[in-house]
Every structure is written in C-alpha cells, then in structure tokens.
Amino acid sequence: MVGLCTDLLHTCTTFGRVMNLKPDTAPTAHFRRQHLSTEALEKLAETAVETNLSKGTVLSVWMPMKKFKLTDGTSLTAENCKKWGAYFLKHRREEFEELQKLYAAVWDDLVYFPAGKEITYEDSWMFERSYGGKRRHEGCDLMPPENESGVYPIFSMTDGIVENIGWLDKGGWRIGIRSPHGGYFYYAHLSDYASGFQVGQKIHAGDIIGYMGDTGYGPEGTRGKFDVHLHLGIYVRTEKHPEISVNPYWILRSLESRRLTYHLSEP
Ligand SMILES: [Zn+2]
C-alpha cells in the first residue's frame, strides 16, 4: 500500500509538471520531440488495436508514463495503458485532455506517407539553418534519388482543408493543410502545384498536392538555391500559441508501409 501511495503521489506531482498546470502554456519539449523508436512504433500500433484507442490517445497516456517511469522499464501494455489513462482522466482531467488533443492533432489523421518509395529522409529537426537569420530547422527534409525538379509527386498525408497556399520567401511554393483533428501539415519548396488549389478547399489523404522542387530562399520564383527536396513541417496550435513545431521524423517512420506508388500516365 505504501508503494502504491508513493507511486501515485509521484505520478500526481510529476504529471502535473509535465502537463504544465498553468492553463495553455506551450507544449513541452518532450511533446515537441515526438521521440519514438522502431520498437515503440510497433508497440504503439499493437496497443492501439488492443485497446481500441487512437494512436494519439495511447501516446498521451504512454509518453507521461515513460517519461516519469510509472511502469517498470518502458513496457506498454493494453492493461497499463487503460489503468494510467483512467488515472490521468480522474486526477488531471483538464491537462490530460489538452495533451490528448495535441497528440490527436499530430497522429490521428495520418493516412499516407507524403512521397513515393524512392524518397529518403533523416532526422534533422532543430538542426541549424541560416537563411533569413540564424534559426532552427522546423521540419524534416525528404530527398529524391535525383536532383530533378517537378517529377516526384507529393501526396497529402491527411484529409484536410487548404489553409495557406502561395509563395513564402523561406518556403518557396508551399501549401499548408489543416487536418480534422487540428494538425497543420506544411509542404514546402514545391516546383509547382498539382492543381489550382484555393484556401478553404477540401483535400483528401493521398491527393497529389504538387511536385518536389527547389523553390524558395528569395523573392517569388527563386529556384535552385539548394537541392530538390520536400520540406515537411508539422505544427499544432493552442489558444496562445498558433504555431508549435513538432518533429515529423517518427511520424514519417510510422507511415513507411503507407507509401503510395505513382504512375505517370501516357500523354
Ligand atoms: Zn527543411
């Protein structure tokens, strides 16, 4: 009993800290990193099926569990996911629901990998960048096998609504899509768009939104300042912070089996 009490007390205080008990503070660095592993991705998929919960919900229980070592080792089971989920809901409802919303925005609308099977990527989130002043890389770069603009299609990862489209000095031709759970998926440096998208237009997961390019780092029309690639950014928002970058790397890894093949039709 003493063990249990200490355990719960520990949870209560640590969970309070990770959830930032002040209302609407920016999500923690831990949340923004979205760090998983190959093993963790498998565990996540299994547990979501076993508990019949979304991946976002499972993560909103599991991440605090892991960070604060609420279970022995890093084990996630359907049973302890349900147990700690119920505990958080009972004792930290507001903060837990806020975290759950944020994880859902990132995870619960994912359907497809944004590019074809030949495209590669590494974890470069928060690496230093220098164009437009010293800053951090808010995204993940997906590289084609050949440095060719306009040939590699980019697919929408989610359903959603076009929120932004057009030129940005840093992003070149870009499109920003807001998914149903509130995630913002930002695709940049496109060579061109697949069609004349308008702000407010509905997009379906898997729709081709454009082609990989090398646009940006200058005024409208600037090309060729860097190698052809897709810059993918994923953002969540809270009431006070409209644009919070999360690391897309493990999100992309979770979609490895969801790469689409694209066949150019004969003219
Ligand atoms: Zn980038």
PDB file of C-alpha atoms in Angstrom, residues 21-133:
ATOM      1  CA  LEU A  21      -0.595  23.162 -14.674  1.00  0.00           C
ATOM      2  CA  LYS A  22      -0.834  26.761 -15.779  1.00  0.00           C
ATOM      3  CA  PRO A  23      -3.506  26.993 -18.438  1.00  0.00           C
ATOM      4  CA  ASP A  24      -2.420  26.961 -22.057  1.00  0.00           C
ATOM      5  CA  THR A  25       1.334  27.045 -21.763  1.00  0.00           C
ATOM      6  CA  ALA A  26       3.294  25.858 -24.760  1.00  0.00           C
ATOM      7  CA  PRO A  27       3.550  22.094 -25.017  1.00  0.00           C
ATOM      8  CA  THR A  28       6.723  20.709 -23.518  1.00  0.00           C
ATOM      9  CA  ALA A  29       9.936  19.999 -25.386  1.00  0.00           C
ATOM     10  CA  HIS A  30       9.245  16.343 -24.704  1.00  0.00           C
ATOM     11  CA  PHE A  31       5.979  16.541 -26.622  1.00  0.00           C
ATOM     12  CA  ARG A  32       7.530  18.506 -29.464  1.00  0.00           C
ATOM     13  CA  ARG A  33      10.312  15.984 -29.997  1.00  0.00           C
ATOM     14  CA  GLN A  34       7.806  13.143 -30.562  1.00  0.00           C
ATOM     15  CA  HIS A  35      10.633  10.744 -29.981  1.00  0.00           C
ATOM     16  CA  LEU A  36       9.910   7.046 -30.531  1.00  0.00           C
ATOM     17  CA  SER A  37      11.818   4.045 -31.848  1.00  0.00           C
ATOM     18  CA  THR A  38      11.114   1.218 -34.271  1.00  0.00           C
ATOM     19  CA  GLU A  39      10.134  -0.956 -31.345  1.00  0.00           C
ATOM     20  CA  ALA A  40       7.962   1.767 -29.849  1.00  0.00           C
ATOM     21  CA  LEU A  41       6.124   2.231 -33.135  1.00  0.00           C
ATOM     22  CA  GLU A  42       5.234  -1.456 -33.170  1.00  0.00           C
ATOM     23  CA  LYS A  43       4.118  -1.305 -29.573  1.00  0.00           C
ATOM     24  CA  LEU A  44       2.025   1.755 -30.310  1.00  0.00           C
ATOM     25  CA  ALA A  45       0.251   0.131 -33.251  1.00  0.00           C
ATOM     26  CA  GLU A  46      -0.398  -3.074 -31.262  1.00  0.00           C
ATOM     27  CA  THR A  47      -1.714  -1.273 -28.207  1.00  0.00           C
ATOM     28  CA  ALA A  48      -3.994   0.963 -30.265  1.00  0.00           C
ATOM     29  CA  VAL A  49      -5.592  -2.144 -31.767  1.00  0.00           C
ATOM     30  CA  GLU A  50      -5.812  -3.993 -28.439  1.00  0.00           C
ATOM     31  CA  THR A  51      -7.321  -1.074 -26.523  1.00  0.00           C
ATOM     32  CA  ASN A  52      -9.398   0.188 -29.422  1.00  0.00           C
ATOM     33  CA  LEU A  53      -7.959   3.659 -28.744  1.00  0.00           C
ATOM     34  CA  SER A  54      -6.453   6.014 -31.304  1.00  0.00           C
ATOM     35  CA  LYS A  55      -2.673   6.278 -31.506  1.00  0.00           C
ATOM     36  CA  GLY A  56      -2.939   9.854 -30.269  1.00  0.00           C
ATOM     37  CA  THR A  57      -4.772   8.739 -27.158  1.00  0.00           C
ATOM     38  CA  VAL A  58      -2.368   5.887 -26.476  1.00  0.00           C
ATOM     39  CA  LEU A  59       0.577   8.271 -26.792  1.00  0.00           C
ATOM     40  CA  SER A  60      -0.983  10.825 -24.479  1.00  0.00           C
ATOM     41  CA  VAL A  61      -1.003   8.128 -21.788  1.00  0.00           C
ATOM     42  CA  TRP A  62       2.217   6.400 -22.695  1.00  0.00           C
ATOM     43  CA  MET A  63       4.518   9.395 -23.028  1.00  0.00           C
ATOM     44  CA  PRO A  64       3.968  10.676 -19.473  1.00  0.00           C
ATOM     45  CA  MET A  65       4.181   7.061 -18.269  1.00  0.00           C
ATOM     46  CA  LYS A  66       7.535   6.643 -19.963  1.00  0.00           C
ATOM     47  CA  LYS A  67       8.983   9.985 -19.078  1.00  0.00           C
ATOM     48  CA  PHE A  68       8.206   9.581 -15.415  1.00  0.00           C
ATOM     49  CA  LYS A  69       8.914   5.884 -15.277  1.00  0.00           C
ATOM     50  CA  LEU A  70       5.494   4.984 -13.987  1.00  0.00           C
ATOM     51  CA  THR A  71       5.915   1.407 -15.085  1.00  0.00           C
ATOM     52  CA  ASP A  72       8.847  -0.905 -14.778  1.00  0.00           C
ATOM     53  CA  GLY A  73      11.056  -0.351 -17.770  1.00  0.00           C
ATOM     54  CA  THR A  74       9.357   1.104 -20.797  1.00  0.00           C
ATOM     55  CA  SER A  75       6.720  -1.572 -21.159  1.00  0.00           C
ATOM     56  CA  LEU A  76       3.420  -0.566 -22.612  1.00  0.00           C
ATOM     57  CA  THR A  77       0.544  -2.982 -22.391  1.00  0.00           C
ATOM     58  CA  ALA A  78      -3.133  -2.577 -23.111  1.00  0.00           C
ATOM     59  CA  GLU A  79      -3.703  -3.101 -19.404  1.00  0.00           C
ATOM     60  CA  ASN A  80      -1.396  -0.393 -18.043  1.00  0.00           C
ATOM     61  CA  CYS A  81      -2.469   1.981 -20.807  1.00  0.00           C
ATOM     62  CA  LYS A  82      -6.058   1.663 -19.629  1.00  0.00           C
ATOM     63  CA  LYS A  83      -5.069   1.883 -15.978  1.00  0.00           C
ATOM     64  CA  TRP A  84      -2.994   5.046 -16.265  1.00  0.00           C
ATOM     65  CA  GLY A  85      -5.403   6.565 -18.772  1.00  0.00           C
ATOM     66  CA  ALA A  86      -8.192   6.232 -16.226  1.00  0.00           C
ATOM     67  CA  TYR A  87      -5.933   7.645 -13.521  1.00  0.00           C
ATOM     68  CA  PHE A  88      -4.946  10.717 -15.530  1.00  0.00           C
ATOM     69  CA  LEU A  89      -8.542  11.291 -16.523  1.00  0.00           C
ATOM     70  CA  LYS A  90      -9.664  11.170 -12.922  1.00  0.00           C
ATOM     71  CA  HIS A  91      -6.916  13.260 -11.331  1.00  0.00           C
ATOM     72  CA  ARG A  92      -5.637  15.520 -14.097  1.00  0.00           C
ATOM     73  CA  ARG A  93      -8.562  15.708 -16.423  1.00  0.00           C
ATOM     74  CA  GLU A  94      -8.049  19.138 -17.947  1.00  0.00           C
ATOM     75  CA  GLU A  95      -4.333  18.721 -18.589  1.00  0.00           C
ATOM     76  CA  PHE A  96      -4.763  15.185 -19.840  1.00  0.00           C
ATOM     77  CA  GLU A  97      -7.471  16.173 -22.297  1.00  0.00           C
ATOM     78  CA  GLU A  98      -5.307  19.030 -23.541  1.00  0.00           C
ATOM     79  CA  LEU A  99      -2.377  16.678 -24.128  1.00  0.00           C
ATOM     80  CA  GLN A 100      -4.664  14.149 -25.769  1.00  0.00           C
ATOM     81  CA  LYS A 101      -5.933  16.832 -28.146  1.00  0.00           C
ATOM     82  CA  LEU A 102      -2.373  17.730 -29.109  1.00  0.00           C
ATOM     83  CA  TYR A 103      -1.348  14.131 -29.752  1.00  0.00           C
ATOM     84  CA  ALA A 104      -4.544  13.583 -31.737  1.00  0.00           C
ATOM     85  CA  ALA A 105      -3.744  16.613 -33.907  1.00  0.00           C
ATOM     86  CA  VAL A 106      -0.410  15.063 -34.818  1.00  0.00           C
ATOM     87  CA  TRP A 107      -1.299  11.366 -35.036  1.00  0.00           C
ATOM     88  CA  ASP A 108      -4.965  10.703 -35.576  1.00  0.00           C
ATOM     89  CA  ASP A 109      -5.399  11.915 -39.142  1.00  0.00           C
ATOM     90  CA  LEU A 110      -2.326  10.262 -40.665  1.00  0.00           C
ATOM     91  CA  VAL A 111      -3.098   8.074 -43.659  1.00  0.00           C
ATOM     92  CA  TYR A 112      -0.237   8.176 -46.170  1.00  0.00           C
ATOM     93  CA  PHE A 113       3.471   8.792 -46.412  1.00  0.00           C
ATOM     94  CA  PRO A 114       3.863  12.064 -48.354  1.00  0.00           C
ATOM     95  CA  ALA A 115       6.145  10.726 -51.110  1.00  0.00           C
ATOM     96  CA  GLY A 116       6.992   7.658 -53.185  1.00  0.00           C
ATOM     97  CA  LYS A 117       9.136   4.663 -52.288  1.00  0.00           C
ATOM     98  CA  GLU A 118      12.402   6.071 -53.665  1.00  0.00           C
ATOM     99  CA  ILE A 119      12.427   9.054 -51.284  1.00  0.00           C
ATOM    100  CA  THR A 120      14.777   9.114 -48.260  1.00  0.00           C
ATOM    101  CA  TYR A 121      14.991  11.246 -45.122  1.00  0.00           C
ATOM    102  CA  GLU A 122      16.874  11.688 -41.867  1.00  0.00           C
ATOM    103  CA  ASP A 123      16.053  13.240 -38.547  1.00  0.00           C
ATOM    104  CA  SER A 124      17.147  16.872 -38.939  1.00  0.00           C
ATOM    105  CA  TRP A 125      14.557  18.606 -36.782  1.00  0.00           C
ATOM    106  CA  MET A 126      16.000  21.636 -34.961  1.00  0.00           C
ATOM    107  CA  PHE A 127      19.294  21.477 -36.857  1.00  0.00           C
ATOM    108  CA  GLU A 128      20.684  24.927 -37.533  1.00  0.00           C
ATOM    109  CA  ARG A 129      19.690  26.810 -40.662  1.00  0.00           C
ATOM    110  CA  SER A 130      20.995  30.194 -41.738  1.00  0.00           C
ATOM    111  CA  TYR A 131      18.741  31.578 -44.494  1.00  0.00           C
ATOM    112  CA  GLY A 132      16.749  34.502 -43.102  1.00  0.00           C
ATOM    113  CA  GLY A 133      18.855  34.713 -39.953  1.00  0.00           C
TER     114      GLY A 133
END
